[in-house]
Coordinates of C-alpha atoms in Angstrom, one line a residue:
Chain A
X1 CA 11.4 199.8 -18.8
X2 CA 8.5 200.5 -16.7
X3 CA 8.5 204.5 -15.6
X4 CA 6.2 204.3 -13.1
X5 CA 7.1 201.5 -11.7
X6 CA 10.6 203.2 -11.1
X7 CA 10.0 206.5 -10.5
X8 CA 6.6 206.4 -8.8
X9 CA 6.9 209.0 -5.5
X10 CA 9.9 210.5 -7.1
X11 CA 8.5 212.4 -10.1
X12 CA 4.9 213.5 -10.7
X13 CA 2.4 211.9 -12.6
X14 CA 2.5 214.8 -15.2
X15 CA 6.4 214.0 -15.6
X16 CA 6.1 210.6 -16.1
X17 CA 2.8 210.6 -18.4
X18 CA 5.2 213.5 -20.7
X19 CA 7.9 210.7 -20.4
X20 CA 5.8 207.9 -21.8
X21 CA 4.5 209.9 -24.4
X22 CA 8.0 211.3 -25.3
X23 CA 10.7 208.7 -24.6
X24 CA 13.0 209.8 -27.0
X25 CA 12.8 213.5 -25.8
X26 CA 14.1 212.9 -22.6
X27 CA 15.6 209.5 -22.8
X28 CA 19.0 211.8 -22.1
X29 CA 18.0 213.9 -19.8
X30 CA 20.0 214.3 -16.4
X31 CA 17.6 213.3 -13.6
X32 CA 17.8 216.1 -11.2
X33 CA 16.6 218.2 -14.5
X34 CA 13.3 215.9 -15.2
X35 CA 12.8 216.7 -11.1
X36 CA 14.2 214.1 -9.1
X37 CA 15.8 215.2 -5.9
X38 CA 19.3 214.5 -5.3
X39 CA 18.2 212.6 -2.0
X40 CA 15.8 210.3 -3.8
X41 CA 18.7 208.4 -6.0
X42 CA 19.2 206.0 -2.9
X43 CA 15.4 205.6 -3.5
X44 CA 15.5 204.9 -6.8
X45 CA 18.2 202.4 -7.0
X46 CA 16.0 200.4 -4.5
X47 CA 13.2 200.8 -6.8
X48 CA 15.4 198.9 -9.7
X49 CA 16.7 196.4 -7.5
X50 CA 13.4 195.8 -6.1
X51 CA 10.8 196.0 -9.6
X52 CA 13.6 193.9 -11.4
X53 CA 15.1 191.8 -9.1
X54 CA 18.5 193.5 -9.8
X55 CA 21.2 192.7 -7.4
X56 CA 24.1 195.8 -7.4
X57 CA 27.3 195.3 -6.3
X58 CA 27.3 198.8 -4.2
X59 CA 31.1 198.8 -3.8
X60 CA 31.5 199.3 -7.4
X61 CA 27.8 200.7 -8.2
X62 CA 28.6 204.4 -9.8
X63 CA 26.1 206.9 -10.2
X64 CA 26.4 208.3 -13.7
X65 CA 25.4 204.2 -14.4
X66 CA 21.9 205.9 -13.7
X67 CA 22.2 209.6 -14.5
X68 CA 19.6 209.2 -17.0
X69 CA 16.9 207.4 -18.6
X70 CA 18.2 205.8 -20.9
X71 CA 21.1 204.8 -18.7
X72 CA 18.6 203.2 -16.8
X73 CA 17.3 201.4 -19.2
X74 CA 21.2 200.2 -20.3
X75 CA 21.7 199.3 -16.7
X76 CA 19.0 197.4 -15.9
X77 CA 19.5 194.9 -19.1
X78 CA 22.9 194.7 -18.0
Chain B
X1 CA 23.8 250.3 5.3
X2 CA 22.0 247.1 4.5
X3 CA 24.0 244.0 4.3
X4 CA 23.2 241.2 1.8
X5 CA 23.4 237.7 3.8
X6 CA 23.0 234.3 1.4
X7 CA 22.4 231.4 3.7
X8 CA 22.7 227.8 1.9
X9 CA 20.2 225.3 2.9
X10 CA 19.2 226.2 6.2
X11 CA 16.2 224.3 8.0
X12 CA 12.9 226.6 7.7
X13 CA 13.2 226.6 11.6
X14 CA 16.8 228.5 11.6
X15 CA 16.0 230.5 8.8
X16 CA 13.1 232.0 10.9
X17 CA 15.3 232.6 13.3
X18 CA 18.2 234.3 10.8
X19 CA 15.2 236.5 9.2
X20 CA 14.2 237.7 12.7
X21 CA 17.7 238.7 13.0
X22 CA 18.1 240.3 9.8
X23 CA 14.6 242.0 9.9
X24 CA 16.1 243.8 12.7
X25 CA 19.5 244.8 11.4
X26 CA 17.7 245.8 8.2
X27 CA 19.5 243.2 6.4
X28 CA 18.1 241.9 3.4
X29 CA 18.6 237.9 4.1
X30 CA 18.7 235.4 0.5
X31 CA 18.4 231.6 0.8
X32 CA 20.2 229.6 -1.9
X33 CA 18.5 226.4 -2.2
X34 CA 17.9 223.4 -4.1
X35 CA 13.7 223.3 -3.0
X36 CA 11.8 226.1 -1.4
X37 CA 10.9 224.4 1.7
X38 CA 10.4 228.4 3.1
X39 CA 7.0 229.0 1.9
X40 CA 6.4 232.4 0.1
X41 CA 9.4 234.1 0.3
X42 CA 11.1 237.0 -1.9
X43 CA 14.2 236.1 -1.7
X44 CA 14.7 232.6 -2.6
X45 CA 17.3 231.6 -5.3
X46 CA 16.6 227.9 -6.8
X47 CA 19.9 226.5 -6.9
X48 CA 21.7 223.5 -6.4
X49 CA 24.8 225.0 -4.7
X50 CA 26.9 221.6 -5.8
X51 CA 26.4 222.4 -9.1
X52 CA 28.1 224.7 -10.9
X53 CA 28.8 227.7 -9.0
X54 CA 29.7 229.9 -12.3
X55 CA 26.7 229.8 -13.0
X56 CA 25.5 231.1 -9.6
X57 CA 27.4 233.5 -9.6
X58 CA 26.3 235.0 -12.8
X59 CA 22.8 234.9 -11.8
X60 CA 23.3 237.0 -8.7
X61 CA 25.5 239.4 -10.8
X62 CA 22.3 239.7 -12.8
X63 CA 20.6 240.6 -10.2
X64 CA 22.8 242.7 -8.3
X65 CA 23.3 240.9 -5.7
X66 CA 26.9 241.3 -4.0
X67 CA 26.7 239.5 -0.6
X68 CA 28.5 240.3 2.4
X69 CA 28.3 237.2 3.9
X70 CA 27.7 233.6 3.1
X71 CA 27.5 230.3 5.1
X72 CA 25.6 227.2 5.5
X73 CA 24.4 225.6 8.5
X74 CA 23.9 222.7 6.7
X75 CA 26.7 219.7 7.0
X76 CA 26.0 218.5 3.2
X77 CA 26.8 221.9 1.7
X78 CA 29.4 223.2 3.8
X79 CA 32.4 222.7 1.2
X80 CA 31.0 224.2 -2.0
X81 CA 29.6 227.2 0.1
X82 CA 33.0 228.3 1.3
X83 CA 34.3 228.0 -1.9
X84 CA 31.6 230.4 -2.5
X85 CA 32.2 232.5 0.1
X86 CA 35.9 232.1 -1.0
X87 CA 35.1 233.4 -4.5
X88 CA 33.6 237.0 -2.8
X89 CA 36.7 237.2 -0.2
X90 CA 34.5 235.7 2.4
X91 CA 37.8 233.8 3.9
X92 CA 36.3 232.3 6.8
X93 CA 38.0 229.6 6.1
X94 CA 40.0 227.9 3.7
X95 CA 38.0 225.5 1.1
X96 CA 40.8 222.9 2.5
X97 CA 40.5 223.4 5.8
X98 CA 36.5 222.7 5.8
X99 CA 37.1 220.0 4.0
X100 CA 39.4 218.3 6.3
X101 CA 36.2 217.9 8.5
X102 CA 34.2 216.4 5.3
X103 CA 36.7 213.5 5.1
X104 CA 37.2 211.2 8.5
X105 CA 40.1 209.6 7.3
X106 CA 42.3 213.4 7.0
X107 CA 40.7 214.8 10.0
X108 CA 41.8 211.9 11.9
X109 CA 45.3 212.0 10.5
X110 CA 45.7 215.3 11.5
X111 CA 44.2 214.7 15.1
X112 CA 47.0 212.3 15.7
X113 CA 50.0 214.4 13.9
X114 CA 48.6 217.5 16.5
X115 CA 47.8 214.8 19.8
X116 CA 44.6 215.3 19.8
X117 CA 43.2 212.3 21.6
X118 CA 40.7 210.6 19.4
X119 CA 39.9 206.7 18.8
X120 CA 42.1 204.5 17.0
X121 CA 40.9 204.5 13.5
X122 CA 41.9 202.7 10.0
X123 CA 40.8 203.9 7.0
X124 CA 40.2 201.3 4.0
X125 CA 39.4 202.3 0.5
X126 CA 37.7 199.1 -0.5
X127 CA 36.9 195.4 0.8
X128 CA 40.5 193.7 -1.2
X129 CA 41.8 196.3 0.6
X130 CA 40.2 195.1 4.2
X131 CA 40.2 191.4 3.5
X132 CA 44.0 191.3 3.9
X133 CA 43.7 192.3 7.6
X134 CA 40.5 191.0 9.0
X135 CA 43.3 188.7 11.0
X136 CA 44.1 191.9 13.0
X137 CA 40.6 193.2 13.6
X138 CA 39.4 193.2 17.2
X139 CA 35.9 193.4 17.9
X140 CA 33.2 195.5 19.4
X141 CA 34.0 198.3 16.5
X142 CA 32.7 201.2 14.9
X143 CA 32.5 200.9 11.4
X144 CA 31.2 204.2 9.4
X145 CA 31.4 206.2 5.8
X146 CA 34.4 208.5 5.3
X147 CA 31.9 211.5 4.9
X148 CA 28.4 211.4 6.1
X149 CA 25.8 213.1 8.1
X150 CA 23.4 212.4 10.8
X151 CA 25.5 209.7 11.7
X152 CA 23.9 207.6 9.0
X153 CA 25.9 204.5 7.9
X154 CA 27.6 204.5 11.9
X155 CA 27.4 201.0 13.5
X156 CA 29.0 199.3 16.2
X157 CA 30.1 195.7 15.0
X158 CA 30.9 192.5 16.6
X159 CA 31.6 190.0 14.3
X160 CA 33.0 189.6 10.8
X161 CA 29.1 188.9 9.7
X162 CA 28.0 192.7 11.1
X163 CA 31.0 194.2 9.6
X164 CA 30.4 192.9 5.9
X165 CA 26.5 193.6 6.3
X166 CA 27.1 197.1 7.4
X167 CA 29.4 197.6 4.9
X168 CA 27.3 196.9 2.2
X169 CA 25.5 200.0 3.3
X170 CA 28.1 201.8 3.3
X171 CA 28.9 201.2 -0.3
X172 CA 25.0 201.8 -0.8
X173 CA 25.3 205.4 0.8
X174 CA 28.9 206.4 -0.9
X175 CA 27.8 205.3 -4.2
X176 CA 23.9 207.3 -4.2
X177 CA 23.9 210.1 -1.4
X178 CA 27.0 210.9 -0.6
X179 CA 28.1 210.6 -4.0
X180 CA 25.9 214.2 -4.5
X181 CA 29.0 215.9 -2.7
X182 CA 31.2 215.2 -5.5
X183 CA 34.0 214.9 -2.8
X184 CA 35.3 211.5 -4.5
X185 CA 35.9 209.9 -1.0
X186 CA 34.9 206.1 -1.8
X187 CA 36.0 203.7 1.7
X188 CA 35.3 203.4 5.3
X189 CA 36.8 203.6 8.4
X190 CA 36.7 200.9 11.6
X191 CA 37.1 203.2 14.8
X192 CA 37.7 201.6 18.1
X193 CA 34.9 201.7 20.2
X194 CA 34.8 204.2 23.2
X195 CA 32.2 203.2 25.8
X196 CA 31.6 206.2 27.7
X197 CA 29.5 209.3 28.4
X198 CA 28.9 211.7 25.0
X199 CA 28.9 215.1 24.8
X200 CA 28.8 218.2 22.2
X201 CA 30.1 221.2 22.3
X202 CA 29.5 224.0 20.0
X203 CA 31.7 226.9 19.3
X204 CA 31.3 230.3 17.7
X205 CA 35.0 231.7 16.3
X206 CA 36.1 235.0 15.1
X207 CA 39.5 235.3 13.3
X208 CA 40.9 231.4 15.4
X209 CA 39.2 233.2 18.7
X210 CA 36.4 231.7 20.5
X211 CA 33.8 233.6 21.1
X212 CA 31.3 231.4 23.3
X213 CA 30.8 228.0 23.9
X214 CA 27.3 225.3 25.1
X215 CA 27.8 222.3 26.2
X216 CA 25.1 218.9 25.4
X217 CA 25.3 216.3 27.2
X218 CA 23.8 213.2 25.1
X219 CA 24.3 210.0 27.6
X220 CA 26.4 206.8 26.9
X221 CA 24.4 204.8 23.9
X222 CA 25.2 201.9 23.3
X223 CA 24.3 201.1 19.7
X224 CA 24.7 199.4 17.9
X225 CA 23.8 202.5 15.7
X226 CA 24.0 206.3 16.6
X227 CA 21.4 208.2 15.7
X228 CA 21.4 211.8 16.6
X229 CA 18.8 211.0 19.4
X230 CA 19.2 213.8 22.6
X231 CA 20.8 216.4 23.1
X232 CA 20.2 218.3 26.7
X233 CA 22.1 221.0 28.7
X234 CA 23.5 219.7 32.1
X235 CA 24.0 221.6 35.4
X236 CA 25.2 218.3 36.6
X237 CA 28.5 218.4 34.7
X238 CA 31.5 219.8 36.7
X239 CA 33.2 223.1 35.8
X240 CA 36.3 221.1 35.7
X241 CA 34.8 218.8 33.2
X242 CA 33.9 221.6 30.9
X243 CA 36.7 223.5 30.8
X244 CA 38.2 219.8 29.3
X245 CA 35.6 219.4 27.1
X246 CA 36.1 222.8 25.8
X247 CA 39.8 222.9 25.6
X248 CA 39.6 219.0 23.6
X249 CA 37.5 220.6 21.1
X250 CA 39.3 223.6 20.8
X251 CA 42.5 222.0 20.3
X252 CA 40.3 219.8 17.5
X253 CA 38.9 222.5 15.7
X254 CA 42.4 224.3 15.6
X255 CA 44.4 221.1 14.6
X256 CA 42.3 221.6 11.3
X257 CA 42.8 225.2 10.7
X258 CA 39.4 226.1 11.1
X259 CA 39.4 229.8 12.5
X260 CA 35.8 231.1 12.0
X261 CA 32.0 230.4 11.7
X262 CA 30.1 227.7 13.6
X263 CA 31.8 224.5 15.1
X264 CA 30.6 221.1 16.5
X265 CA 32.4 218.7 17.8
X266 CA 31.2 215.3 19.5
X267 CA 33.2 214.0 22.3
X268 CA 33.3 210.7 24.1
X269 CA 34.4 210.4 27.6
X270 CA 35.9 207.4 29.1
X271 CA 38.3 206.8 32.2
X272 CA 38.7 210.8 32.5
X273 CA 40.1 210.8 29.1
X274 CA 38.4 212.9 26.4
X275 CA 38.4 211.2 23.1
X276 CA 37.4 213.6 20.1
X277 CA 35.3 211.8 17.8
X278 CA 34.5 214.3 14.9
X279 CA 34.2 218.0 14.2
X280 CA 32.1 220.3 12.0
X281 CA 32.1 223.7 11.1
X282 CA 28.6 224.1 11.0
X283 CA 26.1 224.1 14.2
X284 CA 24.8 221.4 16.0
X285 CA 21.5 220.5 14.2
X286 CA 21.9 222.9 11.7
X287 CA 21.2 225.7 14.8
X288 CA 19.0 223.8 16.3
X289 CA 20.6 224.1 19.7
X290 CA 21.1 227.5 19.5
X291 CA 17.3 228.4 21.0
X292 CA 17.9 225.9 24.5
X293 CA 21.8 227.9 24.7
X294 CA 19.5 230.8 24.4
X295 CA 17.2 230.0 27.2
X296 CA 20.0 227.9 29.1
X297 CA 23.2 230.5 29.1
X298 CA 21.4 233.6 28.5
X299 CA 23.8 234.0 25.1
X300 CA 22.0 234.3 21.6
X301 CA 24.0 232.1 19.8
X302 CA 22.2 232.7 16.6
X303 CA 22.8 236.6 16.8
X304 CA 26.2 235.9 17.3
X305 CA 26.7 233.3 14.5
X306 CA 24.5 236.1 12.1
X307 CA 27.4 239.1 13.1
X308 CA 30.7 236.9 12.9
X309 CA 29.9 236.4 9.6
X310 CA 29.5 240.2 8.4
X311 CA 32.5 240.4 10.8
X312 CA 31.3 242.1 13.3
X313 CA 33.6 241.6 16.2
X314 CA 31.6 239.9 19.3
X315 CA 32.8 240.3 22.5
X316 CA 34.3 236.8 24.3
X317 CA 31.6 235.4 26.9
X318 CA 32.8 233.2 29.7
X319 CA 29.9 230.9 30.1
X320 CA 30.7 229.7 33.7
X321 CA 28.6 232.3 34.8
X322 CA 25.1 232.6 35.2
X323 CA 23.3 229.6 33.4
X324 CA 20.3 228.2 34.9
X325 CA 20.9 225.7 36.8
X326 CA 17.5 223.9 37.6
X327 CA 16.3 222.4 34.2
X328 CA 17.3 220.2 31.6
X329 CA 17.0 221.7 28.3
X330 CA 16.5 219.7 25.3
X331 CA 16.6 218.5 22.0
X332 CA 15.2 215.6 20.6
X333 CA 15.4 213.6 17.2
X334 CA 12.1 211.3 17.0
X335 CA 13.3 208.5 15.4
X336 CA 12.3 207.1 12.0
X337 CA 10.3 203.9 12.5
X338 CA 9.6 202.8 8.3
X339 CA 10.8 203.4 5.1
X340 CA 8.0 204.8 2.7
X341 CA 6.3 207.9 1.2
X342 CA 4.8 209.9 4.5
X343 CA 1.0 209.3 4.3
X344 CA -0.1 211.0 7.3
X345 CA 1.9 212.7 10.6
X346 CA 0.5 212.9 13.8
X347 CA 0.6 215.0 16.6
X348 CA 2.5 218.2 15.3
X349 CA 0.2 219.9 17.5
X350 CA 0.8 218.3 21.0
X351 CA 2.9 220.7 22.5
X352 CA 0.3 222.9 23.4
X353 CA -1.3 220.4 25.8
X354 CA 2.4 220.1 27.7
X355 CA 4.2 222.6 29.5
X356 CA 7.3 220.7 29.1
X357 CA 7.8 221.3 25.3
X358 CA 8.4 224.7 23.6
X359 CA 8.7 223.7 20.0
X360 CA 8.1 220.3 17.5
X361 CA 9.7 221.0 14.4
X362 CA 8.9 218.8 11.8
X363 CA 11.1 218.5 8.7
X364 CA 8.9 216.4 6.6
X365 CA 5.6 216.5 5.1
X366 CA 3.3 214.4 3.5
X367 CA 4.5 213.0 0.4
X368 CA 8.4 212.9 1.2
X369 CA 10.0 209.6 1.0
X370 CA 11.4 208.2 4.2
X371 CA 14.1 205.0 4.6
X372 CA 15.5 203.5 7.7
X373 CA 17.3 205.8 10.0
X374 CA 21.1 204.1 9.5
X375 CA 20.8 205.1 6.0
X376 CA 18.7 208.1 5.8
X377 CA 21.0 211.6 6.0
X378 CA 18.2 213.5 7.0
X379 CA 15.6 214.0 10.4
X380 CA 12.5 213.5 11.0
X381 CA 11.2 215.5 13.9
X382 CA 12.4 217.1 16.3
X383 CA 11.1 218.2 19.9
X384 CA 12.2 220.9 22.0
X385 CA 11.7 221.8 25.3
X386 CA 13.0 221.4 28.9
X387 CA 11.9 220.0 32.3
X388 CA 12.7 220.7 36.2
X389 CA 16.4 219.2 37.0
X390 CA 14.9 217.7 40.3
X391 CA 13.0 214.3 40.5
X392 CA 13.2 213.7 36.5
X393 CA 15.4 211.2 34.9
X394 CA 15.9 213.1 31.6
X395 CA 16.5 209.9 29.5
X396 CA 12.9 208.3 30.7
X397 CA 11.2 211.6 29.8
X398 CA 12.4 212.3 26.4
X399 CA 12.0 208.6 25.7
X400 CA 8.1 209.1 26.1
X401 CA 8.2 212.0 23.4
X402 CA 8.6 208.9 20.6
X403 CA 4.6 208.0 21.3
X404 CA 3.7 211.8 20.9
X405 CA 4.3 212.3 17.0
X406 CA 5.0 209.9 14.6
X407 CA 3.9 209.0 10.5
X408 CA 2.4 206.2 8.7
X409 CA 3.4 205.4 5.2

């Protein structure tokens, strides 16, 4: 799973270099505690639709799919 | 004796506005909020006030902090602060009550058990759910989330194409930023479509009276989305006429138990019949009017909304006196033209060249992450001024405000 790709213009740099250097450390760690704004979710599901040609069926779509990292990751190899 | 005020998520433009107030009551005012957006203040508490409020309220218990009043002007957070304010015998209002506003579908219901007048609506808590009836659907329609803000996910449909397409966006918006609520209210609703003139009116209560009452006018758009666009105070619009707007959205806010605070309620007008489209209890724009009621009736709404909330009893004001009659005060919502990450904004600084604007408030900054204005819950820009009643068509005039700020991404 690309970080930056993802998260680019929703966490700083400093976040995601810390994240790629320590995966494991915050692999399971809530997103709006690594930084992300509430607001931004929207934003970042476009991001993983977009960087991996994911199509989400929004009707069904729950958030805690992505609450995390390592969520993410689970989600997008869905 | 100084009172202790905690205002949730106000813009930085009505917290000025609170602080001015409090500064001269002696009040010591605290913003609860997720981001300090308020620039070096002391008393800013980082908190996410949809979180867990036990935790809150230990942390102002460590800091001895008992508040006298608590409120948000904010649409997003209006739920979890009165259950806040709840929690310190702040009973404005009920935590049910406020949320009868936060859900379309019940505030409707309860419109039409208390004949209130308001569009035809039916509410649908998934597409199975619609696809059985899409026989029976008439077109134009207004299809829109349960809960929202800033009108975002509104549309006006006319086909069975539209309506899946829009709906899609819908389930985009319930599922990520809606979803932040926590109010669990998944669906849509298809409204019948009023064509006819708009208005607003916004109400200050104390105890189920109401205290004063402004008037917007906003025009007849017609779509096929709804952005909060313009907003203006109109010496055009009969006395007759206002006393029914009033009494409509009187009889709205009241049909939902709300009794105190800030309301806003959006009306549509059509045939002489006054259709009730939503209500808020929170201010139009987050206070945003209150400034042009200011100027307009000669009533500071904001002191008044500041006292009913340490419940201080306001006298009534009748507003059918004395309100200027020869301008146009405004507000308006610059539209958001891309989705992107704001590079650079132009213009902030234009209203000192023209006499006809008083204030651009921006609510962005470089670096914040925009999308298309149907989906985005928040504003851009706003512009606030007014201009001479005579010989100006106020629609042409605020149109040309679009070319004085905008961003590129």
């Amino acid at each position: 799973m690309n970080i930056e790709k993802i998260f680019n213009g929703f966490l700083s740099n400093e976040t995601i270099d810390k994240i790629n250097l320590n995966y494991e450390k915050y692999k399971d760690v809530d997103l709006l505690n690594l930084g992300v704004d509430s607001l931004d979710i929207m934003g970042i599901v476009f991001s993983i639709e977009e960087h991996y040609k994911k199509e989400i069926n929004f009707e069904t779509f729950d958030i805690d799919e992505i609450k995390t990292l390592e969520k993410i990751k689970n989600f997008i190899n869905k | 004796m100084k009172k202790k005020i905690l205002v949730v998520e106000p813009s930085e433009y009505f917290y000025k506005q609170l602080l001015k107030i409090a500064c001269k009551n002696g009040d010591n005012l605290y913003v609860i909020g997720n981001k300090n957006i308020y620039g070096e203040i002391e008393n800013f508490i980082q908190f996410d006030i949809r979180g867990n409020l036990n935790q809150l309220v230990e942390d102002l218990e460590k800091k001895q902090i008992f508040p006298d009043a608590i409120y948000t002007p904010s649409e997003m957070f209006i739920v979890h602060t009165t259950s806040l304010a709840n929690y310190y015998n702040l009973n404005y209002n009920s935590k049910e009550d406020v949320e009868k506003s936060r859900k379309k579908s019940e505030m409707k219901k309860y419109w039409e058990e208390k004949n209130v007048l308001t569009p035809k609506s039916f509410f649908y808590t998934s597409l199975s759910d619609l696809k059985n009836k899409l026989e029976h659907i008439n077109y134009p329609l207004i299809v829109k989330p349960v809960t929202g803000y800033a009108s975002c996910g509104v549309k006006k449909v006319n086909s069975e194409q539209e309506l899946f397409e829009q709906l899609n966006k819908i389930f985009l918006l319930n599922s990520t930023t809606l979803a932040q609520e926590h109010l669990n209210q998944k669906g849509f609703l298809l409204e019948e479509y009023i064509d006819g003139e708009e208005y607003s009116i916004d109400t200050l209560w104390f105890e189920g009276e109401a205290i004063c009452n402004g008037i917007m006018s906003k025009g007849n758009a017609k779509g096929p989305y709804y952005p909060d666009r313009l907003y203006y105070t109109d010496p055009n619009i009969s006395k007759n006429l206002s006393e029914n707007l009033i009494e409509s959205s009187h009889n709205a806010v009241r049909a939902l138990g709300i009794k105190h605070g800030a309301t806003h309620t959006e009306i549509r007008v059509k045939e002489n019949k006054i259709y009730v489209i939503e209500t808020t209890s929170r201010p139009g724009a987050g206070g945003g009017f209150y400034e042009l009621f200011n100027q307009y009736y000669n009533i500071d709404f904001a002191e008044i909304y500041y006292n009913i909330h340490l419940f201080r009893v306001p006298d009534v004001i009748d507003i059918k006196k004395d309100h200027v009659v020869d301008k146009y005060f405004y507000w308006y919502n610059l539209p958001l033209s891309n989705r992107g990450i704001i590079k650079e904004i132009f213009g902030l600084e234009s209203f000192k060249q023209n006499n006809n604007i008083s204030e651009i408030v921006c609510l962005k900054k470089i670096g914040d992450k925009v999308y298309e204005e149907n989906i985005n819950s928040g504003y851009f820009c706003w512009i606030l001024g007014s201009i001479p009643v005579k010989n100006n068509d106020i629609f042409k005039y605020s149109k040309k405000l679009e070319s004085l700020v905008y961003y590129s991404v």
